[in-house]
PDB file of C-alpha atoms and ligand atoms in Angstrom:
ATOM      1  CA  LEU A   1      12.617 -25.870  11.569  1.00  0.00           C
ATOM      2  CA  SER A   2      11.336 -28.067   8.983  1.00  0.00           C
ATOM      3  CA  ALA A   3      10.195 -26.279   5.922  1.00  0.00           C
ATOM      4  CA  PHE A   4       6.778 -27.885   6.109  1.00  0.00           C
ATOM      5  CA  VAL A   5       4.387 -28.187   8.431  1.00  0.00           C
ATOM      6  CA  ALA A   6       2.804 -31.535   8.644  1.00  0.00           C
ATOM      7  CA  PRO A   7       0.180 -32.701   6.882  1.00  0.00           C
ATOM      8  CA  ALA A   8      -1.736 -32.875   9.699  1.00  0.00           C
ATOM      9  CA  GLU A   9      -1.139 -29.905  11.633  1.00  0.00           C
ATOM     10  CA  ALA A  10      -1.914 -28.024   8.068  1.00  0.00           C
ATOM     11  CA  GLN A  11      -4.984 -29.947   8.490  1.00  0.00           C
ATOM     12  CA  THR A  12      -6.041 -28.509  11.883  1.00  0.00           C
ATOM     13  CA  TYR A  13      -4.844 -25.516  11.132  1.00  0.00           C
ATOM     14  CA  PRO A  14      -5.120 -23.251  12.911  1.00  0.00           C
ATOM     15  CA  THR A  15      -5.419 -23.833  16.321  1.00  0.00           C
ATOM     16  CA  ARG A  16      -4.494 -20.557  17.650  1.00  0.00           C
ATOM     17  CA  SER A  17      -4.016 -17.047  17.009  1.00  0.00           C
ATOM     18  CA  ILE A  18      -2.364 -15.575  14.137  1.00  0.00           C
ATOM     19  CA  THR A  19      -0.027 -12.374  13.779  1.00  0.00           C
ATOM     20  CA  MET A  20      -0.136 -10.330  10.946  1.00  0.00           C
ATOM     21  CA  ILE A  21       2.825  -8.022  10.944  1.00  0.00           C
ATOM     22  CA  VAL A  22       1.578  -4.739   9.335  1.00  0.00           C
ATOM     23  CA  PRO A  23       4.390  -3.086   8.065  1.00  0.00           C
ATOM     24  CA  PHE A  24       3.034   0.973   9.020  1.00  0.00           C
ATOM     25  CA  ALA A  25       2.061   2.615  11.493  1.00  0.00           C
ATOM     26  CA  ALA A  26      -1.612   2.674  12.558  1.00  0.00           C
ATOM     27  CA  GLY A  27      -4.654   4.224  11.146  1.00  0.00           C
ATOM     28  CA  GLY A  28      -2.933   4.092   7.211  1.00  0.00           C
ATOM     29  CA  PRO A  29      -3.797   2.416   4.420  1.00  0.00           C
ATOM     30  CA  THR A  30      -2.386  -0.387   5.266  1.00  0.00           C
ATOM     31  CA  ASP A  31      -3.725  -1.046   8.783  1.00  0.00           C
ATOM     32  CA  VAL A  32      -7.180  -0.577   7.884  1.00  0.00           C
ATOM     33  CA  ILE A  33      -7.117  -2.704   4.678  1.00  0.00           C
ATOM     34  CA  SER A  34      -5.874  -5.121   7.311  1.00  0.00           C
ATOM     35  CA  ARG A  35      -8.021  -5.091   9.498  1.00  0.00           C
ATOM     36  CA  ILE A  36     -11.160  -5.291   7.258  1.00  0.00           C
ATOM     37  CA  VAL A  37      -9.880  -7.878   5.455  1.00  0.00           C
ATOM     38  CA  THR A  38      -8.803 -10.403   8.761  1.00  0.00           C
ATOM     39  CA  GLY A  39     -11.665  -9.485  10.257  1.00  0.00           C
ATOM     40  CA  HIS A  40     -13.650 -11.476   8.157  1.00  0.00           C
ATOM     41  CA  MET A  41     -10.804 -13.704   7.791  1.00  0.00           C
ATOM     42  CA  ALA A  42     -10.555 -14.510  11.887  1.00  0.00           C
ATOM     43  CA  GLN A  43     -14.529 -15.914  11.300  1.00  0.00           C
ATOM     44  CA  THR A  44     -13.679 -17.920   8.732  1.00  0.00           C
ATOM     45  CA  LEU A  45     -10.078 -18.989  10.175  1.00  0.00           C
ATOM     46  CA  GLY A  46     -11.688 -19.846  14.350  1.00  0.00           C
ATOM     47  CA  GLN A  47      -9.167 -17.945  15.301  1.00  0.00           C
ATOM     48  CA  SER A  48      -8.126 -14.155  16.286  1.00  0.00           C
ATOM     49  CA  ILE A  49      -6.133 -12.652  13.863  1.00  0.00           C
ATOM     50  CA  ILE A  50      -3.728  -9.936  15.971  1.00  0.00           C
ATOM     51  CA  ILE A  51      -2.849  -7.060  13.425  1.00  0.00           C
ATOM     52  CA  GLU A  52       0.836  -5.795  14.987  1.00  0.00           C
ATOM     53  CA  ASN A  53       2.053  -2.991  13.180  1.00  0.00           C
ATOM     54  CA  VAL A  54       6.159  -2.608  12.841  1.00  0.00           C
ATOM     55  CA  VAL A  55       7.495   0.542  11.473  1.00  0.00           C
ATOM     56  CA  GLY A  56      10.772   1.723  10.072  1.00  0.00           C
ATOM     57  CA  ALA A  57      12.529   1.628   6.587  1.00  0.00           C
ATOM     58  CA  GLY A  58       9.551   2.737   4.428  1.00  0.00           C
ATOM     59  CA  GLY A  59       8.134  -0.689   5.932  1.00  0.00           C
ATOM     60  CA  THR A  60      11.505  -2.778   4.785  1.00  0.00           C
ATOM     61  CA  THR A  61      11.844  -2.945   9.212  1.00  0.00           C
ATOM     62  CA  ALA A  62       8.810  -5.296   9.267  1.00  0.00           C
ATOM     63  CA  THR A  63       8.828  -7.334   6.098  1.00  0.00           C
ATOM     64  CA  THR A  64      12.555  -8.090   7.270  1.00  0.00           C
ATOM     65  CA  ARG A  65      10.986  -9.540  10.077  1.00  0.00           C
ATOM     66  CA  ALA A  66       8.638 -11.010   8.605  1.00  0.00           C
ATOM     67  CA  ALA A  67      10.512 -12.788   5.961  1.00  0.00           C
ATOM     68  CA  ARG A  68      13.009 -14.844   8.622  1.00  0.00           C
ATOM     69  CA  ALA A  69       9.493 -15.618  10.581  1.00  0.00           C
ATOM     70  CA  ALA A  70       9.067 -19.412  11.832  1.00  0.00           C
ATOM     71  CA  ASN A  71       7.235 -21.071   8.248  1.00  0.00           C
ATOM     72  CA  ASP A  72       4.384 -22.093  10.659  1.00  0.00           C
ATOM     73  CA  GLY A  73       1.258 -20.288   9.164  1.00  0.00           C
ATOM     74  CA  TYR A  74       0.923 -18.428  12.334  1.00  0.00           C
ATOM     75  CA  THR A  75       3.153 -14.906  11.468  1.00  0.00           C
ATOM     76  CA  LEU A  76       1.685 -13.126   8.021  1.00  0.00           C
ATOM     77  CA  ILE A  77       2.197 -10.072   6.339  1.00  0.00           C
ATOM     78  CA  THR A  78       0.346  -7.523   4.419  1.00  0.00           C
ATOM     79  CA  GLY A  79       3.228  -5.982   2.120  1.00  0.00           C
ATOM     80  CA  HIS A  80       2.708  -3.777  -0.723  1.00  0.00           C
ATOM     81  CA  MET A  81       3.699  -2.141  -4.148  1.00  0.00           C
ATOM     82  CA  GLY A  82       6.306  -0.597  -1.354  1.00  0.00           C
ATOM     83  CA  THR A  83       7.386  -3.941   0.681  1.00  0.00           C
ATOM     84  CA  HIS A  84       7.402  -5.835  -2.187  1.00  0.00           C
ATOM     85  CA  ALA A  85       8.712  -3.850  -5.288  1.00  0.00           C
ATOM     86  CA  ALA A  86       9.547  -0.750  -5.511  1.00  0.00           C
ATOM     87  CA  SER A  87      12.015  -1.701  -2.276  1.00  0.00           C
ATOM     88  CA  VAL A  88      14.458  -4.072  -4.401  1.00  0.00           C
ATOM     89  CA  PRO A  89      16.033  -0.863  -6.654  1.00  0.00           C
ATOM     90  CA  LEU A  90      15.846   1.314  -3.303  1.00  0.00           C
ATOM     91  CA  TYR A  91      17.765  -0.514  -0.730  1.00  0.00           C
ATOM     92  CA  PRO A  92      21.025  -1.986  -2.552  1.00  0.00           C
ATOM     93  CA  LYS A  93      21.285  -3.874   0.843  1.00  0.00           C
ATOM     94  CA  LEU A  94      17.514  -5.058   1.653  1.00  0.00           C
ATOM     95  CA  ALA A  95      17.744  -8.400   3.727  1.00  0.00           C
ATOM     96  CA  TYR A  96      14.771  -9.832   2.388  1.00  0.00           C
ATOM     97  CA  HIS A  97      13.812 -10.525  -1.618  1.00  0.00           C
ATOM     98  CA  PRO A  98      10.331 -10.030  -2.042  1.00  0.00           C
ATOM     99  CA  GLU A  99       9.976 -13.716  -4.758  1.00  0.00           C
ATOM    100  CA  ARG A 100      12.173 -15.924  -2.699  1.00  0.00           C
ATOM    101  CA  ASP A 101      11.474 -15.128   0.931  1.00  0.00           C
ATOM    102  CA  PHE A 102       8.081 -14.813   0.592  1.00  0.00           C
ATOM    103  CA  GLU A 103       4.708 -17.460   0.113  1.00  0.00           C
ATOM    104  CA  PRO A 104       1.859 -14.822  -1.689  1.00  0.00           C
ATOM    105  CA  ILE A 105      -1.091 -15.562  -0.508  1.00  0.00           C
ATOM    106  CA  ALA A 106      -3.449 -13.436  -1.889  1.00  0.00           C
ATOM    107  CA  LEU A 107      -3.854  -9.599  -3.917  1.00  0.00           C
ATOM    108  CA  LEU A 108      -6.247  -7.856  -1.486  1.00  0.00           C
ATOM    109  CA  ALA A 109      -6.846  -4.416  -3.116  1.00  0.00           C
ATOM    110  CA  GLY A 110      -5.940  -2.424  -5.233  1.00  0.00           C
ATOM    111  CA  THR A 111      -5.081   1.152  -3.886  1.00  0.00           C
ATOM    112  CA  PRO A 112      -5.203   4.673  -6.435  1.00  0.00           C
ATOM    113  CA  ILE A 113      -3.205   7.367  -5.595  1.00  0.00           C
ATOM    114  CA  LEU A 114      -4.331  11.008  -5.442  1.00  0.00           C
ATOM    115  CA  ILE A 115      -2.651  14.228  -4.952  1.00  0.00           C
ATOM    116  CA  LEU A 116      -3.286  15.345  -1.819  1.00  0.00           C
ATOM    117  CA  ALA A 117      -2.161  18.598   0.097  1.00  0.00           C
ATOM    118  CA  ARG A 118      -3.313  21.071   3.057  1.00  0.00           C
ATOM    119  CA  LYS A 119      -6.600  22.292   3.364  1.00  0.00           C
ATOM    120  CA  ASP A 120      -4.859  26.344   2.763  1.00  0.00           C
ATOM    121  CA  PHE A 121      -2.061  24.846  -0.075  1.00  0.00           C
ATOM    122  CA  PRO A 122      -1.798  28.058  -2.207  1.00  0.00           C
ATOM    123  CA  PRO A 123      -3.233  26.174  -5.431  1.00  0.00           C
ATOM    124  CA  LYS A 124      -6.551  25.147  -6.373  1.00  0.00           C
ATOM    125  CA  ASP A 125      -6.509  23.286  -8.751  1.00  0.00           C
ATOM    126  CA  LEU A 126      -3.884  20.557 -10.439  1.00  0.00           C
ATOM    127  CA  LYS A 127      -2.363  23.507 -12.815  1.00  0.00           C
ATOM    128  CA  GLU A 128      -1.859  25.880 -10.318  1.00  0.00           C
ATOM    129  CA  PHE A 129      -0.256  22.949  -7.885  1.00  0.00           C
ATOM    130  CA  VAL A 130       2.066  22.351 -11.122  1.00  0.00           C
ATOM    131  CA  ALA A 131       3.123  25.693 -11.838  1.00  0.00           C
ATOM    132  CA  TYR A 132       3.337  26.275  -7.890  1.00  0.00           C
ATOM    133  CA  VAL A 133       5.965  23.187  -7.062  1.00  0.00           C
ATOM    134  CA  LYS A 134       7.930  24.363  -9.770  1.00  0.00           C
ATOM    135  CA  ALA A 135       8.354  27.845  -8.884  1.00  0.00           C
ATOM    136  CA  ASN A 136       8.795  27.187  -5.170  1.00  0.00           C
ATOM    137  CA  ALA A 137      10.637  23.552  -5.292  1.00  0.00           C
ATOM    138  CA  GLU A 138      13.520  24.877  -3.228  1.00  0.00           C
ATOM    139  CA  LYS A 139      10.558  25.908  -0.267  1.00  0.00           C
ATOM    140  CA  VAL A 140       7.485  22.876  -0.610  1.00  0.00           C
ATOM    141  CA  ASN A 141       7.633  19.445   0.813  1.00  0.00           C
ATOM    142  CA  ALA A 142       5.646  16.501   0.190  1.00  0.00           C
ATOM    143  CA  ALA A 143       5.045  14.268   3.362  1.00  0.00           C
ATOM    144  CA  HIS A 144       5.471  10.122   2.476  1.00  0.00           C
ATOM    145  CA  ALA A 145       5.741   6.754   4.408  1.00  0.00           C
ATOM    146  CA  GLY A 146       9.695   6.055   4.374  1.00  0.00           C
ATOM    147  CA  VAL A 147      12.136   5.566   1.150  1.00  0.00           C
ATOM    148  CA  GLY A 148       9.877   2.111  -0.847  1.00  0.00           C
ATOM    149  CA  SER A 149       6.599   3.370   0.648  1.00  0.00           C
ATOM    150  CA  VAL A 150       4.134   3.771  -1.917  1.00  0.00           C
ATOM    151  CA  SER A 151       3.720   7.720  -0.908  1.00  0.00           C
ATOM    152  CA  HIS A 152       6.836   7.958  -1.915  1.00  0.00           C
ATOM    153  CA  VAL A 153       7.373   5.958  -4.965  1.00  0.00           C
ATOM    154  CA  SER A 154       3.898   7.698  -6.353  1.00  0.00           C
ATOM    155  CA  CYS A 155       6.197  11.509  -5.820  1.00  0.00           C
ATOM    156  CA  GLU A 156       8.992  10.309  -6.928  1.00  0.00           C
ATOM    157  CA  LEU A 157       6.881   9.369  -9.892  1.00  0.00           C
ATOM    158  CA  LEU A 158       5.623  12.878  -9.963  1.00  0.00           C
ATOM    159  CA  HIS A 159       8.293  14.862  -9.075  1.00  0.00           C
ATOM    160  CA  SER A 160      10.292  12.890 -12.039  1.00  0.00           C
ATOM    161  CA  ILE A 161       7.629  14.346 -14.070  1.00  0.00           C
ATOM    162  CA  LEU A 162       7.538  18.079 -13.184  1.00  0.00           C
ATOM    163  CA  ASP A 163      11.173  17.348 -13.344  1.00  0.00           C
ATOM    164  CA  ILE A 164      11.904  18.854  -9.729  1.00  0.00           C
ATOM    165  CA  LYS A 165      13.220  17.741  -5.911  1.00  0.00           C
ATOM    166  CA  PRO A 166      11.543  19.024  -3.332  1.00  0.00           C
ATOM    167  CA  VAL A 167      12.415  17.869   0.292  1.00  0.00           C
ATOM    168  CA  GLY A 168      10.410  14.807   2.050  1.00  0.00           C
ATOM    169  CA  VAL A 169       9.103  14.916   5.344  1.00  0.00           C
ATOM    170  CA  PRO A 170       9.413  11.072   6.097  1.00  0.00           C
ATOM    171  CA  PHE A 171       6.586   9.361   8.492  1.00  0.00           C
ATOM    172  CA  ASN A 172       6.256   5.660  10.135  1.00  0.00           C
ATOM    173  CA  GLY A 173       3.077   5.843   7.767  1.00  0.00           C
ATOM    174  CA  THR A 174       0.393   7.899   5.824  1.00  0.00           C
ATOM    175  CA  GLY A 175      -1.648   7.550   8.809  1.00  0.00           C
ATOM    176  CA  PRO A 176       0.544   9.869  10.795  1.00  0.00           C
ATOM    177  CA  ALA A 177       1.645  11.915   7.937  1.00  0.00           C
ATOM    178  CA  MET A 178      -1.981  12.491   7.358  1.00  0.00           C
ATOM    179  CA  ASN A 179      -2.505  13.707  10.506  1.00  0.00           C
ATOM    180  CA  ALA A 180       0.286  16.905  10.108  1.00  0.00           C
ATOM    181  CA  LEU A 181      -1.424  17.412   6.613  1.00  0.00           C
ATOM    182  CA  VAL A 182      -4.525  18.143   8.207  1.00  0.00           C
ATOM    183  CA  ALA A 183      -2.594  20.019  11.289  1.00  0.00           C
ATOM    184  CA  GLY A 184      -1.001  21.893   7.807  1.00  0.00           C
ATOM    185  CA  GLN A 185       2.456  20.789   9.430  1.00  0.00           C
ATOM    186  CA  VAL A 186       3.011  19.408   5.513  1.00  0.00           C
ATOM    187  CA  ASP A 187       2.442  20.878   2.308  1.00  0.00           C
ATOM    188  CA  TYR A 188       1.542  17.694   0.124  1.00  0.00           C
ATOM    189  CA  MET A 189       1.500  14.005  -0.179  1.00  0.00           C
ATOM    190  CA  CYS A 190       1.262  11.216  -3.093  1.00  0.00           C
ATOM    191  CA  ASP A 191      -1.273   9.171  -0.951  1.00  0.00           C
ATOM    192  CA  GLN A 192      -3.342   5.806  -1.405  1.00  0.00           C
ATOM    193  CA  ILE A 193      -7.325   6.304  -1.824  1.00  0.00           C
ATOM    194  CA  VAL A 194      -7.990   3.917   1.722  1.00  0.00           C
ATOM    195  CA  ASN A 195      -6.496   7.389   3.679  1.00  0.00           C
ATOM    196  CA  ALA A 196      -7.818  10.161   1.612  1.00  0.00           C
ATOM    197  CA  VAL A 197     -11.436   9.577   1.191  1.00  0.00           C
ATOM    198  CA  PRO A 198     -12.427  10.230   5.487  1.00  0.00           C
ATOM    199  CA  GLN A 199     -10.589  13.750   4.561  1.00  0.00           C
ATOM    200  CA  VAL A 200     -11.529  14.651   1.619  1.00  0.00           C
ATOM    201  CA  ASN A 201     -15.671  14.017   2.633  1.00  0.00           C
ATOM    202  CA  ALA A 202     -14.366  15.888   5.350  1.00  0.00           C
ATOM    203  CA  GLY A 203     -12.825  18.868   4.070  1.00  0.00           C
ATOM    204  CA  THR A 204      -9.670  18.835   6.095  1.00  0.00           C
ATOM    205  CA  ILE A 205      -7.647  18.928   3.166  1.00  0.00           C
ATOM    206  CA  LYS A 206      -7.609  19.180  -0.648  1.00  0.00           C
ATOM    207  CA  ALA A 207      -7.725  16.144  -3.058  1.00  0.00           C
ATOM    208  CA  TYR A 208      -5.822  17.828  -6.500  1.00  0.00           C
ATOM    209  CA  ALA A 209      -6.279  14.899  -8.794  1.00  0.00           C
ATOM    210  CA  ILE A 210      -6.334  10.906  -8.896  1.00  0.00           C
ATOM    211  CA  ALA A 211      -3.685   9.130 -10.970  1.00  0.00           C
ATOM    212  CA  THR A 212      -5.925   6.600 -12.623  1.00  0.00           C
ATOM    213  CA  PRO A 213      -7.801   7.107 -16.026  1.00  0.00           C
ATOM    214  CA  GLU A 214     -11.258   6.995 -14.524  1.00  0.00           C
ATOM    215  CA  ARG A 215     -12.247   8.923 -11.403  1.00  0.00           C
ATOM    216  CA  ASN A 216     -13.093   6.667  -8.251  1.00  0.00           C
ATOM    217  CA  PRO A 217     -16.968   6.705  -7.395  1.00  0.00           C
ATOM    218  CA  SER A 218     -16.627   7.231  -3.446  1.00  0.00           C
ATOM    219  CA  LEU A 219     -14.642  10.768  -4.415  1.00  0.00           C
ATOM    220  CA  PRO A 220     -16.976  12.209  -8.067  1.00  0.00           C
ATOM    221  CA  ASN A 221     -15.748  15.210  -7.710  1.00  0.00           C
ATOM    222  CA  VAL A 222     -12.380  14.472  -7.644  1.00  0.00           C
ATOM    223  CA  PRO A 223     -10.846  15.108 -11.093  1.00  0.00           C
ATOM    224  CA  THR A 224      -8.365  12.153 -12.975  1.00  0.00           C
ATOM    225  CA  THR A 225      -5.145  13.630 -13.425  1.00  0.00           C
ATOM    226  CA  ALA A 226      -5.609  13.611 -17.311  1.00  0.00           C
ATOM    227  CA  GLU A 227      -8.541  15.932 -16.926  1.00  0.00           C
ATOM    228  CA  ALA A 228      -6.622  18.358 -14.784  1.00  0.00           C
ATOM    229  CA  GLY A 229      -3.592  18.701 -17.137  1.00  0.00           C
ATOM    230  CA  LEU A 230      -0.988  16.483 -15.718  1.00  0.00           C
ATOM    231  CA  PRO A 231      -2.062  12.593 -18.246  1.00  0.00           C
ATOM    232  CA  LYS A 232       1.317  11.529 -17.676  1.00  0.00           C
ATOM    233  CA  PHE A 233       1.018  10.710 -14.160  1.00  0.00           C
ATOM    234  CA  GLN A 234      -1.094   7.347 -13.577  1.00  0.00           C
ATOM    235  CA  ALA A 235       0.010   5.154 -10.445  1.00  0.00           C
ATOM    236  CA  GLN A 236      -2.120   2.648  -8.829  1.00  0.00           C
ATOM    237  CA  ALA A 237      -0.568   1.003  -5.867  1.00  0.00           C
ATOM    238  CA  TRP A 238      -1.976  -2.666  -4.042  1.00  0.00           C
ATOM    239  CA  ASN A 239      -2.538  -4.277  -0.922  1.00  0.00           C
ATOM    240  CA  ALA A 240      -1.427  -8.009  -0.522  1.00  0.00           C
ATOM    241  CA  MET A 241      -1.028 -10.774   1.766  1.00  0.00           C
ATOM    242  CA  PHE A 242       2.225 -12.885   2.478  1.00  0.00           C
ATOM    243  CA  ALA A 243       3.825 -15.789   4.547  1.00  0.00           C
ATOM    244  CA  PRO A 244       7.308 -16.561   4.906  1.00  0.00           C
ATOM    245  CA  LYS A 245       8.986 -18.354   2.182  1.00  0.00           C
ATOM    246  CA  GLY A 246       8.492 -22.978   2.779  1.00  0.00           C
ATOM    247  CA  THR A 247       5.063 -22.392   4.602  1.00  0.00           C
ATOM    248  CA  SER A 248       3.262 -25.297   3.725  1.00  0.00           C
ATOM    249  CA  PRO A 249       0.776 -25.389   0.733  1.00  0.00           C
ATOM    250  CA  ALA A 250      -2.210 -26.254   2.467  1.00  0.00           C
ATOM    251  CA  ILE A 251      -1.711 -23.581   4.684  1.00  0.00           C
ATOM    252  CA  LEU A 252      -1.418 -21.209   2.325  1.00  0.00           C
ATOM    253  CA  ALA A 253      -4.522 -22.735   0.551  1.00  0.00           C
ATOM    254  CA  SER A 254      -6.847 -22.055   3.495  1.00  0.00           C
ATOM    255  CA  LEU A 255      -5.556 -18.908   3.974  1.00  0.00           C
ATOM    256  CA  ASN A 256      -5.984 -18.038   0.525  1.00  0.00           C
ATOM    257  CA  ALA A 257      -9.800 -19.157   0.525  1.00  0.00           C
ATOM    258  CA  ALA A 258      -9.902 -17.322   3.694  1.00  0.00           C
ATOM    259  CA  ALA A 259      -9.021 -14.114   1.793  1.00  0.00           C
ATOM    260  CA  SER A 260     -10.778 -15.251  -1.506  1.00  0.00           C
ATOM    261  CA  LYS A 261     -14.127 -15.188   1.498  1.00  0.00           C
ATOM    262  CA  ALA A 262     -13.494 -12.144   2.996  1.00  0.00           C
ATOM    263  CA  LEU A 263     -13.368 -10.694  -0.383  1.00  0.00           C
ATOM    264  CA  ASP A 264     -16.621 -12.049  -1.355  1.00  0.00           C
ATOM    265  CA  ASP A 265     -18.621 -10.701   1.735  1.00  0.00           C
ATOM    266  CA  GLU A 266     -21.023  -7.916   1.493  1.00  0.00           C
ATOM    267  CA  THR A 267     -20.098  -6.139   3.916  1.00  0.00           C
ATOM    268  CA  VAL A 268     -16.605  -6.135   3.342  1.00  0.00           C
ATOM    269  CA  LYS A 269     -17.068  -5.088  -0.094  1.00  0.00           C
ATOM    270  CA  LYS A 270     -19.024  -2.294   0.669  1.00  0.00           C
ATOM    271  CA  ARG A 271     -16.337  -0.818   3.217  1.00  0.00           C
ATOM    272  CA  LEU A 272     -13.686  -1.573   0.835  1.00  0.00           C
ATOM    273  CA  LEU A 273     -15.894   0.103  -2.100  1.00  0.00           C
ATOM    274  CA  GLU A 274     -16.321   3.112  -0.161  1.00  0.00           C
ATOM    275  CA  LEU A 275     -13.098   3.648   1.105  1.00  0.00           C
ATOM    276  CA  GLY A 276     -12.212   3.916  -3.162  1.00  0.00           C
ATOM    277  CA  SER A 277     -10.529   0.541  -3.065  1.00  0.00           C
ATOM    278  CA  VAL A 278     -10.311  -1.423  -6.626  1.00  0.00           C
ATOM    279  CA  ILE A 279     -11.439  -5.608  -5.629  1.00  0.00           C
ATOM    280  CA  PRO A 280      -8.936  -7.986  -7.097  1.00  0.00           C
ATOM    281  CA  GLY A 281     -11.884 -10.395  -8.922  1.00  0.00           C
ATOM    282  CA  PRO A 282     -11.078 -13.886  -8.104  1.00  0.00           C
ATOM    283  CA  ALA A 283      -8.299 -14.400 -10.770  1.00  0.00           C
ATOM    284  CA  GLU A 284      -6.167 -11.750  -9.260  1.00  0.00           C
ATOM    285  CA  ARG A 285      -7.035 -13.847  -6.014  1.00  0.00           C
ATOM    286  CA  THR A 286      -4.385 -16.734  -6.832  1.00  0.00           C
ATOM    287  CA  PRO A 287      -1.373 -16.861  -5.355  1.00  0.00           C
ATOM    288  CA  GLU A 288       0.084 -17.662  -8.847  1.00  0.00           C
ATOM    289  CA  ALA A 289      -1.830 -13.600  -9.966  1.00  0.00           C
ATOM    290  CA  LEU A 290      -0.043 -12.300  -7.064  1.00  0.00           C
ATOM    291  CA  ALA A 291       3.641 -14.521  -7.406  1.00  0.00           C
ATOM    292  CA  THR A 292       3.484 -12.168 -11.091  1.00  0.00           C
ATOM    293  CA  LEU A 293       2.322  -9.178  -9.798  1.00  0.00           C
ATOM    294  CA  VAL A 294       5.349  -9.123  -7.553  1.00  0.00           C
ATOM    295  CA  LYS A 295       7.186 -10.106 -10.447  1.00  0.00           C
ATOM    296  CA  ASN A 296       6.011  -7.354 -13.191  1.00  0.00           C
ATOM    297  CA  GLU A 297       5.650  -5.025 -10.162  1.00  0.00           C
ATOM    298  CA  ILE A 298       9.930  -5.506  -9.646  1.00  0.00           C
ATOM    299  CA  ALA A 299      10.212  -5.088 -13.236  1.00  0.00           C
ATOM    300  CA  LYS A 300       8.145  -2.127 -13.367  1.00  0.00           C
ATOM    301  CA  TRP A 301       9.704  -0.474 -10.464  1.00  0.00           C
ATOM    302  CA  THR A 302      13.521  -0.827 -10.938  1.00  0.00           C
ATOM    303  CA  PRO A 303      14.012   0.953 -14.339  1.00  0.00           C
ATOM    304  CA  VAL A 304      12.285   4.292 -13.069  1.00  0.00           C
ATOM    305  CA  LEU A 305      14.005   4.299  -9.516  1.00  0.00           C
ATOM    306  CA  LYS A 306      17.534   3.233  -9.891  1.00  0.00           C
ATOM    307  CA  PRO A 307      18.564   6.442 -11.674  1.00  0.00           C
ATOM    308  CA  ALA A 308      17.153   8.360  -8.574  1.00  0.00           C
ATOM    309  CA  THR A 309      19.352   6.106  -5.542  1.00  0.00           C
TER     310      THR A 309
HETATM  311  C1  LIG B 401       2.293   3.788   2.215  1.00  0.00           C
HETATM  312  O1  LIG B 401       2.584   5.055   2.042  1.00  0.00           O
HETATM  313  O2  LIG B 401       3.025   2.961   1.841  1.00  0.00           O
HETATM  314  C2  LIG B 401       1.400   3.724   2.500  1.00  0.00           C
HETATM  315  O3  LIG B 401       0.404   3.961   2.429  1.00  0.00           O
HETATM  316  C3  LIG B 401       1.568   3.356   3.939  1.00  0.00           C
HETATM  317  C4  LIG B 401       0.856   3.080   5.475  1.00  0.00           C
HETATM  318  O4  LIG B 401       0.177   2.253   5.327  1.00  0.00           O
HETATM  319  O5  LIG B 401       0.852   4.253   6.029  1.00  0.00           O
END
């Protein structure tokens, strides 16, 4: 394969459907955000975008596949803070490097993290939760989407602040992990807001706090971690679109423009905001801004996660 698609081909791109790899199970945050944004991008690009959920190893199985895919613009991936940053310190034998093996396309959404629990988990607020998990660290368990996933890394951060090491229960995504939480099969989870809003509003799970400086309009009654007594726990993830390294600049520009147009669409915006996402402004949507974010996030998470491995 040549490193670049010929300019003539880039001008007509795309001539067939595009595959968007989602590195977690259907119904979870990455899947939901991808479907909302690519649904609109497909209209702009005049071709369908097929979501392919490829699960395993905290999203790194799918991300390896995407890194090795043809760089012709027809296989892309929605990655996130886990697959494209936290995986670096957590997987010493990672088969890809987020910076060297991918072309950044666009940041799609910021996603605040919440501390959630099954409905009948005994603590009634965050202070009680902290006391309870510290007293019962041997008994409680935390669901997550695999080592290096956002939910895993976020609860690792929480656990390091609380100085506890509860059992983790891995799933192929927080879509299935959320089902287990709703069913009362696991105790708690540190999850991205898009997965939490429908369940918290339906009263099927508890939300102790949101780990951002401000409350989120989609869950106005959920206190911030600072308000609830744990100001040190601050966590917000992000989801973004990438192409394999060497994808032509013209194709990347066309994908970036389509993603940005989607984020300006009223229906897309409404849906993302209803689910609590933070929509990136124009300056944050450029490939250059995403490259900087990935670099900074790897630098941020490496010292936090290395000692744990
Ligand atoms: C994660 O914890 O990384 C995500 O919630 C994964 C997912 O989209 O299911």
